Short mmCIF file of C-alpha atoms and ligand atoms in Angstrom, two decimals:
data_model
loop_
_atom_site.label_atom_id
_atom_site.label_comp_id
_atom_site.label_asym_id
_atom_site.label_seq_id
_atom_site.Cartn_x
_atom_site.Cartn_y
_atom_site.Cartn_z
CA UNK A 1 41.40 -30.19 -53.51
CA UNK A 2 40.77 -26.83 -52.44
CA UNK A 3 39.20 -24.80 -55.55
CA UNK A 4 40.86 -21.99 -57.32
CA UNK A 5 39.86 -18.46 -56.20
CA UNK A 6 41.07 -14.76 -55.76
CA UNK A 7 41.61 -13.47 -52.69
CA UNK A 8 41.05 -9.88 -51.33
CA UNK A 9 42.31 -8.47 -47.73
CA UNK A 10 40.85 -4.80 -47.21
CA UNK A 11 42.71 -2.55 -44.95
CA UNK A 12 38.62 -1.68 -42.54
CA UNK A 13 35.59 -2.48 -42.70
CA UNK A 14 34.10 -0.18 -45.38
CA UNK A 15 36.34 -1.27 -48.00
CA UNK A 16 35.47 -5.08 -47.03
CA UNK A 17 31.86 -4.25 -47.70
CA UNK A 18 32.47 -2.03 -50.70
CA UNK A 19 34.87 -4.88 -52.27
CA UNK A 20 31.64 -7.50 -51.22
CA UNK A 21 29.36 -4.85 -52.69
CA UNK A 22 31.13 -4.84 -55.98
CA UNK A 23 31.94 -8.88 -56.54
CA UNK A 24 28.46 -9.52 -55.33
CA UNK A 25 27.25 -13.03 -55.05
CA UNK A 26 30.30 -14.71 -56.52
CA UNK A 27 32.64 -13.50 -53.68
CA UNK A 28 32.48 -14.54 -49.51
CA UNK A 29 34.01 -12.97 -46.45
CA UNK A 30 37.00 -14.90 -44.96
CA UNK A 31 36.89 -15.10 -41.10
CA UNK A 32 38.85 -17.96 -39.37
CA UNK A 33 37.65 -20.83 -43.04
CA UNK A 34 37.10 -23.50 -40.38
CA UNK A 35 34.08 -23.86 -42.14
CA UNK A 36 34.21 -22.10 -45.25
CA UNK A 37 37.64 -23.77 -46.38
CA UNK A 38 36.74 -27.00 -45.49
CA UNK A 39 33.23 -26.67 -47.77
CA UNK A 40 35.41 -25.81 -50.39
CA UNK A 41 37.08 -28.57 -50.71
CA UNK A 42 34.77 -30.63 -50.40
CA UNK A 43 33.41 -29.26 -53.77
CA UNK A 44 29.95 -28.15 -51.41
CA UNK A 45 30.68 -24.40 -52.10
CA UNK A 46 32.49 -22.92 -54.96
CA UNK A 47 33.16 -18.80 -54.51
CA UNK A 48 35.11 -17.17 -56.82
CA UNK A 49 36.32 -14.23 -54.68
CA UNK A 50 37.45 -14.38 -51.12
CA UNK A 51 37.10 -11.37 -49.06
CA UNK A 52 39.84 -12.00 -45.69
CA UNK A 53 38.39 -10.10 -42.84
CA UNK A 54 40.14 -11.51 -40.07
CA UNK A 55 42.50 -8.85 -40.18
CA UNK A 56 39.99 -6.09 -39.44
CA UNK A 57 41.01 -5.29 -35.52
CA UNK A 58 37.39 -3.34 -35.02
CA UNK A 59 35.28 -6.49 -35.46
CA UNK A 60 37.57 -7.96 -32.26
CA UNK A 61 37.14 -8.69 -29.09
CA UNK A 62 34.56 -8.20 -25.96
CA UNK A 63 33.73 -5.66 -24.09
CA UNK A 64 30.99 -3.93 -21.91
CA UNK A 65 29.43 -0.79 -22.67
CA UNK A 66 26.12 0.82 -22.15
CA UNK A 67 24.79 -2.66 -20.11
CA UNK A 68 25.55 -4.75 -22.98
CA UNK A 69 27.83 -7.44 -23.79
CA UNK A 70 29.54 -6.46 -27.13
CA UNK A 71 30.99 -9.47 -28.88
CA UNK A 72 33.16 -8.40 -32.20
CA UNK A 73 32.11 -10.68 -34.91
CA UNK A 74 35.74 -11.57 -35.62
CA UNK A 75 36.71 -13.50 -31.37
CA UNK A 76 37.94 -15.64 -31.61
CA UNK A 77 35.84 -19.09 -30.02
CA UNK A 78 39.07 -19.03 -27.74
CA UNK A 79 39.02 -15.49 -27.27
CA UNK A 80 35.49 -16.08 -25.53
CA UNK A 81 36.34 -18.83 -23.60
CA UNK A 82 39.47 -16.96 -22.08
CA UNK A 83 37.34 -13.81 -21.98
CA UNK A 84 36.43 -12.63 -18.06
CA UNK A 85 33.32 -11.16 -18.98
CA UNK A 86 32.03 -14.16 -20.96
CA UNK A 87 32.83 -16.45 -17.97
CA UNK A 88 31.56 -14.59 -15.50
CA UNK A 89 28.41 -12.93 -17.12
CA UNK A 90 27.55 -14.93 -20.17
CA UNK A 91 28.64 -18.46 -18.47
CA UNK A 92 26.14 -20.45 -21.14
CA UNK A 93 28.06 -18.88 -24.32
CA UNK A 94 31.48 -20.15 -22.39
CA UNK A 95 29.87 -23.73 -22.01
CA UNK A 96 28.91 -23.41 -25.67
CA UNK A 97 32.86 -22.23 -27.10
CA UNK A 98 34.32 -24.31 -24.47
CA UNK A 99 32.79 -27.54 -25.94
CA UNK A 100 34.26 -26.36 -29.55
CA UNK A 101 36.43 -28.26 -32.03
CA UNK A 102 39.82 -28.24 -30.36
CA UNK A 103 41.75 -26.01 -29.26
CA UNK A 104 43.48 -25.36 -32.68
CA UNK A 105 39.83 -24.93 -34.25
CA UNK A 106 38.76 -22.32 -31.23
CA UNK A 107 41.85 -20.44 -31.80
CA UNK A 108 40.76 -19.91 -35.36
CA UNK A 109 36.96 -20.03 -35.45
CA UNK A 110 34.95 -16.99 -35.16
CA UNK A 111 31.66 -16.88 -33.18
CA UNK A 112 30.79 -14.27 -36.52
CA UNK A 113 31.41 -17.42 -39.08
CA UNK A 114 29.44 -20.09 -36.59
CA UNK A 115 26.12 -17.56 -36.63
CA UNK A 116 26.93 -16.81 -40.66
CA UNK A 117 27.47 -20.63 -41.51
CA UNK A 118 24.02 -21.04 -40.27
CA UNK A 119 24.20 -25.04 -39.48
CA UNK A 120 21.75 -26.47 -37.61
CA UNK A 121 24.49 -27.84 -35.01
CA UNK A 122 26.27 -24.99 -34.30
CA UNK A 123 26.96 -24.69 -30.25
CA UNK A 124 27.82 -20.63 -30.12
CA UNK A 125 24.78 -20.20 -32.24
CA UNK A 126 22.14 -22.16 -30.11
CA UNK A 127 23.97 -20.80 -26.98
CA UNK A 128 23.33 -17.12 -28.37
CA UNK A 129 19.68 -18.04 -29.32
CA UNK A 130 18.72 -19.21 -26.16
CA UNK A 131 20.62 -15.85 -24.39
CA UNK A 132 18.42 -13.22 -27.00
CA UNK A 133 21.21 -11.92 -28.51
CA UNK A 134 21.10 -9.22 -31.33
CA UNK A 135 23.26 -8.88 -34.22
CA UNK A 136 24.43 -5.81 -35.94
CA UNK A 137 24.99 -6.03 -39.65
CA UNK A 138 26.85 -3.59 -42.08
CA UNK A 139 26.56 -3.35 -46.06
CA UNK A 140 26.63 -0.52 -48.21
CA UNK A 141 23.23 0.93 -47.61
CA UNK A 142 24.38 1.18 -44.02
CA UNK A 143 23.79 -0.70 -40.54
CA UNK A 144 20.89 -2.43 -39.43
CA UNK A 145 20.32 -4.46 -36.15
CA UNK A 146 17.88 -7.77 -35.85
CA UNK A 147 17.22 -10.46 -33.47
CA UNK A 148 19.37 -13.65 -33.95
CA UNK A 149 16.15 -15.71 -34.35
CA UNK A 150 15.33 -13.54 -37.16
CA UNK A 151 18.66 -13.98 -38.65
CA UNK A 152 18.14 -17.47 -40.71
CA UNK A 153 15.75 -17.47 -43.50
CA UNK A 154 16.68 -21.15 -44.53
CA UNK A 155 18.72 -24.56 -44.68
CA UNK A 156 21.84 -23.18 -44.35
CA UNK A 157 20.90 -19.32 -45.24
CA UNK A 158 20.65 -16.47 -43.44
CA UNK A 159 19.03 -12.94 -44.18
CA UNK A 160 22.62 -11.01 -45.16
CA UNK A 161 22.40 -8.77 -48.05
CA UNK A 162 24.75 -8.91 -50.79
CA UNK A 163 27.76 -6.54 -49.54
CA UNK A 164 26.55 -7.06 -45.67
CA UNK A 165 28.98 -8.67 -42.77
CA UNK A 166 27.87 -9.29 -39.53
CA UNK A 167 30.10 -6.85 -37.14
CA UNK A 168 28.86 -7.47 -33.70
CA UNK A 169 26.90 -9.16 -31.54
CA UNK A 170 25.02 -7.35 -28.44
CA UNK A 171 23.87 -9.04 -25.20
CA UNK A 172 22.20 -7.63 -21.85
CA UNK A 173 24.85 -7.67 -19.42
CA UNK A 174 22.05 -9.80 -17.09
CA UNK A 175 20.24 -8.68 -14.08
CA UNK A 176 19.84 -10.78 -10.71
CA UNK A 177 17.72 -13.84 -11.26
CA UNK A 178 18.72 -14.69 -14.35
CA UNK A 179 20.98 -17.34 -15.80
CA UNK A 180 22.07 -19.60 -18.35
CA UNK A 181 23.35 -22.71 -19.39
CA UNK A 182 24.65 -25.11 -22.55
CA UNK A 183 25.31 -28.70 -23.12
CA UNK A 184 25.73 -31.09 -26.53
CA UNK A 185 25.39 -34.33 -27.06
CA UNK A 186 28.49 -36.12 -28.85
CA UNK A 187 29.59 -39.67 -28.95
CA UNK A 188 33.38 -38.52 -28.18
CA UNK A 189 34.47 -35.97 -25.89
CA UNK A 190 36.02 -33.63 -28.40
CA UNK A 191 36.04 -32.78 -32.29
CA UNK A 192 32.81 -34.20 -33.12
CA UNK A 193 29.64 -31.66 -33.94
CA UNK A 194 26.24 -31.78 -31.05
CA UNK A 195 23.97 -35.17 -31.97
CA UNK A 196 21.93 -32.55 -30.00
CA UNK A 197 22.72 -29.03 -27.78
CA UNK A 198 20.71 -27.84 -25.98
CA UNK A 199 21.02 -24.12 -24.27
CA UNK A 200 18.42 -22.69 -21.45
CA UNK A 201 18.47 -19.12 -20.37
CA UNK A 202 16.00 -18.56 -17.10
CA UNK A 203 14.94 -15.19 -15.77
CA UNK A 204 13.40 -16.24 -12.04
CA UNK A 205 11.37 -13.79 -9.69
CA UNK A 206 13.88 -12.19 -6.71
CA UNK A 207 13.80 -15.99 -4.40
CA UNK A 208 14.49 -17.58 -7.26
CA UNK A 209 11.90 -20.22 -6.94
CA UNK A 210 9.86 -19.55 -9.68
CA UNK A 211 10.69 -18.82 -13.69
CA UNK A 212 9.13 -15.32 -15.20
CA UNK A 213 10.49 -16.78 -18.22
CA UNK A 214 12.43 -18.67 -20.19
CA UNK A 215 14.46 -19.14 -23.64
CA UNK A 216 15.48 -22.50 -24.73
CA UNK A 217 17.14 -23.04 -28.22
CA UNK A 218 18.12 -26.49 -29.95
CA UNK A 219 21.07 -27.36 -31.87
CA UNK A 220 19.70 -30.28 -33.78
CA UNK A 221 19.93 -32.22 -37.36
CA UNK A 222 16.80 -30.27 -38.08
CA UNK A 223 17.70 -27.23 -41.09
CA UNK A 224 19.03 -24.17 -38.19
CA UNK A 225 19.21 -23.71 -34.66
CA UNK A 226 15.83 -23.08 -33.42
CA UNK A 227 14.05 -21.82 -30.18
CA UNK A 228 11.59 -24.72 -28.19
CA UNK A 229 9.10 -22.40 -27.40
CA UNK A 230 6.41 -25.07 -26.06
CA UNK A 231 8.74 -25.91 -23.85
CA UNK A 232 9.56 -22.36 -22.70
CA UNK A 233 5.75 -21.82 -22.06
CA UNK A 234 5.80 -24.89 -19.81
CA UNK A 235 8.14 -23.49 -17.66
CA UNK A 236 7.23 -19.62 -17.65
CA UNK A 237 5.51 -18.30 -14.42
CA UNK A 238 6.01 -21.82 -12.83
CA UNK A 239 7.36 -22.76 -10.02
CA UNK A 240 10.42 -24.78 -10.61
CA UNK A 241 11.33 -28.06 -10.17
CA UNK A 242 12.72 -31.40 -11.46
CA UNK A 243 9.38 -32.32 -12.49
CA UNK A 244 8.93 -29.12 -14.41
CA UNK A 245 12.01 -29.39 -16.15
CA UNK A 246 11.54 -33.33 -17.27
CA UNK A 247 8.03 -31.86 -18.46
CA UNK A 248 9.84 -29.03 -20.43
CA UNK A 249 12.21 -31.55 -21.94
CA UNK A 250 9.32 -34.12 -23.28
CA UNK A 251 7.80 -30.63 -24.33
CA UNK A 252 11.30 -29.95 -26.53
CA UNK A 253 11.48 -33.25 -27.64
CA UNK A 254 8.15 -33.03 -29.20
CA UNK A 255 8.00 -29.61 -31.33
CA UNK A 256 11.73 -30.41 -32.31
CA UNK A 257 12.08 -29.67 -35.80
CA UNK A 258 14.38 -32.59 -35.77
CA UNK A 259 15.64 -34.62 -39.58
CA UNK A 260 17.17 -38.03 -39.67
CA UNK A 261 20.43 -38.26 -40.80
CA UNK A 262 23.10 -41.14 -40.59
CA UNK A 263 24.69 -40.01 -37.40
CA UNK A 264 20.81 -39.34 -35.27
CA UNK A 265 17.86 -41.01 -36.46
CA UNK A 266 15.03 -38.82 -35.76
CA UNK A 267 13.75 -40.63 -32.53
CA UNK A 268 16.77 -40.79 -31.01
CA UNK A 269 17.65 -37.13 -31.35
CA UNK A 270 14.18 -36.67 -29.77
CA UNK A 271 15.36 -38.89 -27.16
CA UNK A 272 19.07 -36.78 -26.80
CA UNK A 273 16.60 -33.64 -26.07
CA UNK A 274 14.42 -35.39 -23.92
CA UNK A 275 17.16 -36.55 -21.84
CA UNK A 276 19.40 -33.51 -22.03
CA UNK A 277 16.97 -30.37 -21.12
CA UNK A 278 16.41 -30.64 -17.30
CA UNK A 279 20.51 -31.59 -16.87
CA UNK A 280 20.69 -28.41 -18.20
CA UNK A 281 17.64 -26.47 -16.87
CA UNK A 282 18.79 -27.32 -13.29
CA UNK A 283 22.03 -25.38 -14.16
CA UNK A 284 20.69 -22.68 -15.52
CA UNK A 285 17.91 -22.28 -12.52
CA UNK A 286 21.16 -22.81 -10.30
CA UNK A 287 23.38 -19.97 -11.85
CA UNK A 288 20.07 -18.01 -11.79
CA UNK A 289 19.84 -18.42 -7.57
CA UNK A 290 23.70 -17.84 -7.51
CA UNK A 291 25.68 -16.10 -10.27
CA UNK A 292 23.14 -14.07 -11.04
CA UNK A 293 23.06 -11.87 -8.02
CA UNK A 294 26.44 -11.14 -8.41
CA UNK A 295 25.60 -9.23 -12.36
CA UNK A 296 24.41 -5.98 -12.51
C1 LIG B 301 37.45 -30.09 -36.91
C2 LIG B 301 36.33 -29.11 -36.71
C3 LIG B 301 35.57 -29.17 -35.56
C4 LIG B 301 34.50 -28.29 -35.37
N1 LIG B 301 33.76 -28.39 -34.23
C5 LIG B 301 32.69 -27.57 -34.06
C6 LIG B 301 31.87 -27.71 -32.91
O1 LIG B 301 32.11 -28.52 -32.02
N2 LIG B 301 30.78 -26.89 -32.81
C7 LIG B 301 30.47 -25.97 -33.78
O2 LIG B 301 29.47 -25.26 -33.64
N3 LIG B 301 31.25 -25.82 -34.88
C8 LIG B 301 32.34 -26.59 -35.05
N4 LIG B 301 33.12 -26.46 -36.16
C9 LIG B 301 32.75 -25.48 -37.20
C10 LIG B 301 33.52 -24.12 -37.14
O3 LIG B 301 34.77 -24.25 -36.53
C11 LIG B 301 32.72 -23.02 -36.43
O4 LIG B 301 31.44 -22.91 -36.98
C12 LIG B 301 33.44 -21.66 -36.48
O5 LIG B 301 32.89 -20.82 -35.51
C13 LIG B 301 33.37 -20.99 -37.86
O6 LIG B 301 34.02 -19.75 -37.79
P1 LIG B 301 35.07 -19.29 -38.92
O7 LIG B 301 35.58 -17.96 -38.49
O8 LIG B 301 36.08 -20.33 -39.17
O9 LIG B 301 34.08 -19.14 -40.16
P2 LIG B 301 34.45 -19.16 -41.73
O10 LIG B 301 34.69 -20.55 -42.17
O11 LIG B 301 35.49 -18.14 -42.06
O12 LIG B 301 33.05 -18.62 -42.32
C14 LIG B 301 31.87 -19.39 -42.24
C15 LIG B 301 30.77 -18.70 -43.08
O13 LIG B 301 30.40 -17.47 -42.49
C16 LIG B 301 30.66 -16.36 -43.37
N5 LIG B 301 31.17 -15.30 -42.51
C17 LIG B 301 32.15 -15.39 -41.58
N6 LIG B 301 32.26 -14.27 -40.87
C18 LIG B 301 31.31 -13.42 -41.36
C19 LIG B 301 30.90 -12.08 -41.03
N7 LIG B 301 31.46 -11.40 -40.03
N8 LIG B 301 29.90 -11.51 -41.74
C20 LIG B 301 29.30 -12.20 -42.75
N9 LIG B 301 29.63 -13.47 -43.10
C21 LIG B 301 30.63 -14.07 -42.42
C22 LIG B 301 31.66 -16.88 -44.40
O14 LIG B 301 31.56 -16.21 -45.63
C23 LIG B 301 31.23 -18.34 -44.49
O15 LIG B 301 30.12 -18.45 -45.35
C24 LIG B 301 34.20 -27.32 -36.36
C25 LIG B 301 34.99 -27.24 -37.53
C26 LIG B 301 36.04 -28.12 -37.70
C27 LIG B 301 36.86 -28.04 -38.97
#
């Protein structure tokens, strides 16, 4: 049974974070609650005060500007997987949303609450890790911007301030060379959190043929979504290549920061990684020969 609670739905953004300001730790923002609801009745979160967000138009939507990608915190995981721009310049973060929940779910998740839930298997998240996005926060002593993979400070916790939201989420637009892509692990096709995800973002030189570098990023059973950097050194300023990618994936598999839990033993999630990274390298290094040109 869902939990008693009071609920609050500010008219913008500055009265969100002043009413968050003022009811402090005892009170949560409201995006889509396909997470936050459901935690609540299962008894694993208890907030007194419920600040509704999803109202606030200027955390919505996508757009370009100044050679960035600017997600609102508030799109919808459908949104993004209708969205031109993510399909045509951010094609891992589509792969990621696409593979969401259902359709029902993606029409009321936010890509704001999957980063802010901070669970180790969430797809947008991983997919966003791997692309080096940045988030923009707000909170009453004003707006700050950090890296995503400085955004988690624990199991489950992230670095927001009491009073701060996330608002957006910015993204290089790409330049030729580069490309990206995600893929999970589940027992059924649809509705069922990664085993494992995995999402690789390659920058190549002009032909193509070998990486300049590389950002990989694991949504495991470990405590958050994390970045395989071991096995991004083993592919940077190499020349690519089947081989190199099975090496990269026995490289993931390895520094995984991977738990047991009833659904993936430990091995076999190492396994899932192992098994998973070049499928997903070799589309990546393909959009990178091919997609990529066409960004700019
Ligand atoms: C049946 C089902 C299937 C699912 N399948 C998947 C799946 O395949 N992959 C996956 O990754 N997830 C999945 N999810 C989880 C969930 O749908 C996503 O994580 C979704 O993106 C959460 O967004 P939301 O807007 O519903 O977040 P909410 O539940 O509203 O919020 C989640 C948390 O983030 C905080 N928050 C939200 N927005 C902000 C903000 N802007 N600033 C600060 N804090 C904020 C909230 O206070 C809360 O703590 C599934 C959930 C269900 C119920």
């Amino acid at each position: 049974m869902l939990p008693e609670f009071e609920l609050f739905e500010p008219r913008d953004l500055q009265e969100a974070v002043a009413l968050l300001t003022e009811l402090g730790k005892r009170a949560r923002p409201l995006a889509g609650g396909t997470d936050l609801i459901v935690e609540m009745r299962e008894g694993r979160t208890r907030p007194e005060y419920l600040v509704d967000i999803k109202g606030l138009e200027e955390l919505k939507g996508v757009t370009v500007s100044g050679g960035l990608i600017v997600i609102g915190a508030l799109a919808t995981l459908r949104v993004l997987e209708r969205s031109a721009i993510i399909r045509e310049r951010l094609p891992i973060l589509y792969d990621a949303v696409s593979q969401m929940g259902s359709v029902q779910i993606r029409s009321r998740g936010t890509i704001g609450g999957n980063l802010c839930n901070a669970h180790a298997s969430a797809d947008g998240t991983a997919a966003l890790l791997a692309s080096g996005a940045r988030l923009r926060l707000l909170g009453p002593k004003g707006s700050r911007e950090i890296a995503l993979e400085d955004f988690f400070s624990s199991t489950h916790k992230t670095v927001l301030n009491a009073g701060e939201v996330l608002t957006h989420i910015h993204l290089s637009t790409g330049s030729p060379g580069t490309g990206g892509a995600y893929s999970k692990y589940t027992v059924r096709k649809a509705m069922e959190p990664a085993l494992v995800g995995v999402g690789v973002f390659l920058h190549t030189e002009q032909d193509g043929a070998v990486c300049r570098a590389a950002r990989i990023a694991l949504a495991t059973t470990g405590p958050r979504p994390e970045r395989a950097v071991r096995a991004e050194e083993t592919l940077r300023g190499q020349r690519l290549s089947e081989e190199l990618f099975t090496r990269a994936g026995e490289a993931a598999a390895g520094e995984a920061n991977v738990g047991s839990n009833w659904r993936t033993p430990e091995d076999y999630a190492r396994h899932l990684i192992k098994v998973l990274l070049p499928e997903v390298a070799r589309r990546a290094w393909e959009r990178a020969r091919h997609e990529g040109r066409n960004i700019s």
